[in-house]
Short mmCIF file of C-alpha atoms in Angstrom, two decimals:
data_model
loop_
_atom_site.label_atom_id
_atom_site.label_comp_id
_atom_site.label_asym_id
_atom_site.label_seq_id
_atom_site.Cartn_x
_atom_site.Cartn_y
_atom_site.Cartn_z
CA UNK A 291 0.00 0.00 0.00
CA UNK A 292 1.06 3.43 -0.70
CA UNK A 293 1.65 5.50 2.28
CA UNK A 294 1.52 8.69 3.67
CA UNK A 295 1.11 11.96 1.37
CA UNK A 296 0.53 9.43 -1.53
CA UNK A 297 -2.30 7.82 0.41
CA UNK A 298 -3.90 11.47 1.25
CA UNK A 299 -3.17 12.59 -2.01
CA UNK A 300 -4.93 9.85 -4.04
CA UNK A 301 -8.16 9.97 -1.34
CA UNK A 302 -8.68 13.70 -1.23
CA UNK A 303 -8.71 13.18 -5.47
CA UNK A 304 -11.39 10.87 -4.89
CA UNK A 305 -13.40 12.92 -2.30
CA UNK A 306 -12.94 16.28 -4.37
CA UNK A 307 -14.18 14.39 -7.30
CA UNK A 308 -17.04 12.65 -5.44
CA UNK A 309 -18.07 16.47 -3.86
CA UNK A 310 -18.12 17.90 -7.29
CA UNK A 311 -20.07 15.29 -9.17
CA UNK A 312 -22.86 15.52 -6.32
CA UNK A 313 -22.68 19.52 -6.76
CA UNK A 314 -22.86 19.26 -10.55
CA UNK A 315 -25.43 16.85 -10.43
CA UNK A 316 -27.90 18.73 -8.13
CA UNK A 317 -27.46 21.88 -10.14
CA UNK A 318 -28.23 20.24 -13.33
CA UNK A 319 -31.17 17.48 -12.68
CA UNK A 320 -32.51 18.04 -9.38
CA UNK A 321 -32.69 21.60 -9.03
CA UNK A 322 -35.18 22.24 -12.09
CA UNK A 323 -37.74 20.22 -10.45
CA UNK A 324 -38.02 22.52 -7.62
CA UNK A 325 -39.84 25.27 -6.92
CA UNK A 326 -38.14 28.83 -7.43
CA UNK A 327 -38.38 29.52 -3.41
CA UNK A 328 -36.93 25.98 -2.55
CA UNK A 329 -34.37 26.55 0.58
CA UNK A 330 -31.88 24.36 -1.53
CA UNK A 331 -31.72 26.91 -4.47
CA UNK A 332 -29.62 29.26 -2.43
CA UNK A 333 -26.73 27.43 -2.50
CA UNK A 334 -26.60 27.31 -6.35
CA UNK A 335 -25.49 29.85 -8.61
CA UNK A 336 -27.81 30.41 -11.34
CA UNK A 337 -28.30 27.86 -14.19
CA UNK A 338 -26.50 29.92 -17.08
CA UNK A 339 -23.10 29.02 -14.48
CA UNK A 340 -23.74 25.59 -15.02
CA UNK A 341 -22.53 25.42 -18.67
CA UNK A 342 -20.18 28.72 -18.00
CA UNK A 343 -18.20 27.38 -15.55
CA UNK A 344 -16.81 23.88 -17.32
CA UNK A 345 -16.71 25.65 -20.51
CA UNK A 346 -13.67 28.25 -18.72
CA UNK A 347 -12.53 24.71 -17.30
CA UNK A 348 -11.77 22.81 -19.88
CA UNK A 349 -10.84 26.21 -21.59
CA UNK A 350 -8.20 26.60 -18.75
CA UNK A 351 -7.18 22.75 -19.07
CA UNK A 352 -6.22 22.78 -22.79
CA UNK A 353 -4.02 26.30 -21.58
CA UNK A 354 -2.28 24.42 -19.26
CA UNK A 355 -1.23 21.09 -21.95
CA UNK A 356 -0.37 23.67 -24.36
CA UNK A 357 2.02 25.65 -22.39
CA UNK A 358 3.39 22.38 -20.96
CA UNK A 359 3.76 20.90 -24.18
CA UNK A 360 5.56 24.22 -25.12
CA UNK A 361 7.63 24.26 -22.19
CA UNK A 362 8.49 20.65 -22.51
CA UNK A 363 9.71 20.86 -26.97
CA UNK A 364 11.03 24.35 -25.81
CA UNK A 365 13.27 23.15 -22.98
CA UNK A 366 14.51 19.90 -25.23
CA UNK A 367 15.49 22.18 -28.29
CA UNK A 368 19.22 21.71 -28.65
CA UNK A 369 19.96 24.68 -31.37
CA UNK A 370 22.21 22.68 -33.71
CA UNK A 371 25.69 24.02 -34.03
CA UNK A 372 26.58 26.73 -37.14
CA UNK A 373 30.20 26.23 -38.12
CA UNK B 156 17.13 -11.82 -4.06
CA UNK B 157 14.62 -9.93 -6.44
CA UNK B 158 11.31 -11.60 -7.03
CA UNK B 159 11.78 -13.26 -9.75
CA UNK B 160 13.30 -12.71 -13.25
CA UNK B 161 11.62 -11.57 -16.44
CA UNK B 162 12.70 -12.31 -19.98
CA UNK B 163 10.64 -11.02 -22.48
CA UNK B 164 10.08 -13.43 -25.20
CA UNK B 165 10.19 -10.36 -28.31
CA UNK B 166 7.75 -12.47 -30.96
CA UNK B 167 5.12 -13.06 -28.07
CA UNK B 168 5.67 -9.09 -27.25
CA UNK B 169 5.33 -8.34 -30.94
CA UNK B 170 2.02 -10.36 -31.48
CA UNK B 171 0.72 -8.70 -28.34
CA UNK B 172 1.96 -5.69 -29.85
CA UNK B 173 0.18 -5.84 -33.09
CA UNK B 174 -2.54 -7.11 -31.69
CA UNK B 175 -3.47 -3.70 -29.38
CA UNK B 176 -1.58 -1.28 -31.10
CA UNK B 177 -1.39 -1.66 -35.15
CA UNK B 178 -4.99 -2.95 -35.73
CA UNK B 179 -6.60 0.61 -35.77
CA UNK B 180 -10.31 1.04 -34.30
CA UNK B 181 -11.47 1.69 -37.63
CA UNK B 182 -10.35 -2.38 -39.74
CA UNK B 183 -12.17 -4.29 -36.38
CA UNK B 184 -15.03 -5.37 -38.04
CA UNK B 185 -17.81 -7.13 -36.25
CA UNK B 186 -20.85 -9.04 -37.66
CA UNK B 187 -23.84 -6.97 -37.60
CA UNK B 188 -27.14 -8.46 -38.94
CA UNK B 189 -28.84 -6.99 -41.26
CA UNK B 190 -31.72 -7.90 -43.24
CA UNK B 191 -31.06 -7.29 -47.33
CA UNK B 192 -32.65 -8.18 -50.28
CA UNK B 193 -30.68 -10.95 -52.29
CA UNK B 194 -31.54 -12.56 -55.30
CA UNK B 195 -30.83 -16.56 -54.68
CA UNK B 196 -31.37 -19.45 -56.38
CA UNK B 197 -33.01 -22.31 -55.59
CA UNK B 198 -31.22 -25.84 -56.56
CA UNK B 199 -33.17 -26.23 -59.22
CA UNK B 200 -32.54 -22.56 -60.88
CA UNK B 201 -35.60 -21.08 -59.77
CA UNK B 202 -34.60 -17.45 -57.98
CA UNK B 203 -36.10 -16.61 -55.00
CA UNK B 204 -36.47 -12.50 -53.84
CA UNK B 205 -35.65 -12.16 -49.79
CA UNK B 206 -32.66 -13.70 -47.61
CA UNK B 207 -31.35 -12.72 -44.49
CA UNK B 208 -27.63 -12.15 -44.68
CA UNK B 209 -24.97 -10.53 -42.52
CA UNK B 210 -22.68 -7.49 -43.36
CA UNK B 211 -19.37 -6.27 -40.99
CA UNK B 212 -19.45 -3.22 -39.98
CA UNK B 213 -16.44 -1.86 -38.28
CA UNK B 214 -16.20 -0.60 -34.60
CA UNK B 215 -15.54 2.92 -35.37
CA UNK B 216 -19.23 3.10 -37.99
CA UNK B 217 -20.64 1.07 -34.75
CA UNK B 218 -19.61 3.82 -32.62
CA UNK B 219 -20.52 6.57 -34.59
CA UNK B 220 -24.63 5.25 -35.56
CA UNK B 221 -24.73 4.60 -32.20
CA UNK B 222 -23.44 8.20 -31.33
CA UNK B 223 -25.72 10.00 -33.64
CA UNK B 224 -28.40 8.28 -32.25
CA UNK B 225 -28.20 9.92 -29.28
CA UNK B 226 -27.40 12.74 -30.16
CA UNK B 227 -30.86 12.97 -31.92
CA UNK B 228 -32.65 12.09 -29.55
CA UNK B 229 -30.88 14.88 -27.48
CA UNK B 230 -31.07 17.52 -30.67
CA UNK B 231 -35.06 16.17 -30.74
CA UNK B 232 -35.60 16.58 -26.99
CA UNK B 233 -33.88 19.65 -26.54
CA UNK B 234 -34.82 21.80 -29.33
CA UNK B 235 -38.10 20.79 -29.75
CA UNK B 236 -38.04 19.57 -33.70
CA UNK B 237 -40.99 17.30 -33.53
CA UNK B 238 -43.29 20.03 -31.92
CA UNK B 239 -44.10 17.06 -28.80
CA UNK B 240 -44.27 20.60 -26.40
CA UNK B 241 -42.76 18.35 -23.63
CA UNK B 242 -42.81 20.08 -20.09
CA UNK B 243 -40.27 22.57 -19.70
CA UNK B 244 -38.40 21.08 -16.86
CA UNK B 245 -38.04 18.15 -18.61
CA UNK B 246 -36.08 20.35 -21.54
CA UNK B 247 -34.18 22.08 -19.06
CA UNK B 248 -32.73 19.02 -17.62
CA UNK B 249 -32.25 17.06 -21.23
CA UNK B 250 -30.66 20.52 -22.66
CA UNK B 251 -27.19 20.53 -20.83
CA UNK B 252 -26.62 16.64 -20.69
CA UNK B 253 -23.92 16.42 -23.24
CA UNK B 254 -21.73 18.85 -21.12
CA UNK B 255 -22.86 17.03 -17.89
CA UNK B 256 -21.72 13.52 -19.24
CA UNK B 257 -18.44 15.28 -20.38
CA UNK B 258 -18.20 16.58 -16.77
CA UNK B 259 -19.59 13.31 -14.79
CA UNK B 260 -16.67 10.96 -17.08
CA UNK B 261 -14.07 13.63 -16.28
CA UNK B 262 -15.17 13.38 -12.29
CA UNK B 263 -14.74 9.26 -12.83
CA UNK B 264 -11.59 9.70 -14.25
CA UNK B 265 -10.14 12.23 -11.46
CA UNK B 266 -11.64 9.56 -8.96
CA UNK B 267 -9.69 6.55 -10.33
CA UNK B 268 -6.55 7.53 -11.14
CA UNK B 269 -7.03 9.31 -7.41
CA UNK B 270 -8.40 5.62 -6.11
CA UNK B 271 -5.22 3.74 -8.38
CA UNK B 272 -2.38 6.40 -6.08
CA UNK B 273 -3.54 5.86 -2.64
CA UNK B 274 -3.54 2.13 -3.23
CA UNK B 275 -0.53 2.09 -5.35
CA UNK B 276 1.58 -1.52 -4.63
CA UNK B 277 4.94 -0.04 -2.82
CA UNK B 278 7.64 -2.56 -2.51
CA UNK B 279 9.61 -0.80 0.28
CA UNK B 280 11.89 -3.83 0.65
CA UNK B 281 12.66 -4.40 -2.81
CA UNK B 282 13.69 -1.14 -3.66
CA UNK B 283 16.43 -0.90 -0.83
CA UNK B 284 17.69 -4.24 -1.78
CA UNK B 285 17.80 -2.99 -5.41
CA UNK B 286 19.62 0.45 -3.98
CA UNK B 287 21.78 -1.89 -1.98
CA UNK B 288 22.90 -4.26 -5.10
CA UNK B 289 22.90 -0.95 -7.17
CA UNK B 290 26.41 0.09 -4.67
CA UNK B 291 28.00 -3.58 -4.29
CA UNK B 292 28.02 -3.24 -8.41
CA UNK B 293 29.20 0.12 -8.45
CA UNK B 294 31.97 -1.25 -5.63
CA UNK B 295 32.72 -3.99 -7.20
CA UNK B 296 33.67 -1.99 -11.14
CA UNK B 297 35.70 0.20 -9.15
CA UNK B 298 37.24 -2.21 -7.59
CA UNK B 299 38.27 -4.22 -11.10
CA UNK B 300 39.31 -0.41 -12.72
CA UNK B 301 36.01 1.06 -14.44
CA UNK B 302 35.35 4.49 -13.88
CA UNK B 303 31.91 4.82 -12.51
#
């Protein structure tokens, strides 16, 4: 077994993961079905947010491979020698 | 002593090889039935109009009829091209469920490869003794004049 910050690394992954599926999932199915003045709805952003926010996410995501990918070809370039 | 000792035998590794890697999605082909009309014959010449035979289809057309599918039956759900006038919640739930698969897969993924390091198989002892035999080598070429 792996130990230590491995272990509490890999389990708060799955917890984080677990937490935002159950958000994401409330906001999108349940939430329509209730009424407008529902206690719940106050802990949601509005519905518009709910395609937003993964669109600036995966938006983000791709940033980050392409400037690692950059950073990665751009670190490995040997210029070749001019004699 | 280490667990054990692996030779790879390279034709096995190459058939496994070809076998995952260098047959593309797109050449599987798998037998899909599907009714067409064939002219046959009869033994004694006469033809007869209707027999069932099979056709392959490949993985990747599998994949895709079976994604367009559903993604009419979202397109019809969500944007209302038949005219049913389903209930409005029922819409706004169908509307955003391509992005909320996307989401729910990428939440599966996070949680596995999470799940996969926290119970990741550390042999503790085996890597010292490997360290240790690692330094007895390195002792032992110095000893007999390489430069390590």
């Amino acid at each position: 077994m792996a130990t230590g910050v491995d272990q509490a690394v890999g389990m708060g992954l799955v917890l984080f993961s677990l937490a935002l599926f159950s958000y994401y999932s409330v906001w999108v199915v349940v939430l329509p079905f209730m009424d407008g003045d529902h206690m719940l709805q106050q802990y949601f952003l509005p519905r518009e947010y709910s395609v937003i926010l993964p669109g600036i996410a995966a938006v983000v995501l791709l940033l980050m491979i392409g400037a690692f990918t950059a950073a990665v070809v751009w670190m490995n370039h040997k210029p070749k020698k001019v004699d | 002593m280490l667990q054990g000792s692996y030779v790879i035998n390279p034709r096995r590794a190459e058939l496994a090889l070809r076998k995952a890697v260098w047959r593309p999605l797109k050449t599987i082909k798998s037998r899909v039935s599907l009714p067409q009309q064939v002219v046959g014959r009869r033994r004694g010449g006469t033809p007869h109009s209707l027999s069932l035979t099979t056709t392959t289809m490949t993985k990747l057309m599998q994949w895709l009829f079976g994604a367009s599918l559903l993604g009419g039956l979202w397109a019809l759900v969500s944007f209302d091209l038949l005219d049913l006038n389903l209930p409005h919640t029922y819409r706004e739930v169908a509307w955003p469920m391509p992005l909320y698969l996307l989401v729910s897969f990428g939440c599966f993924s996070l949680a596995t490869v999470g799940y996969r390091v926290a119970t990741f198989n550390d042999c503790d002892a085996a890597a010292e003794e490997l360290q240790e035999q690692i330094r007895e080598a390195r002792e032992d070429l110095r000893r007999r004049g390489l430069k390590v």
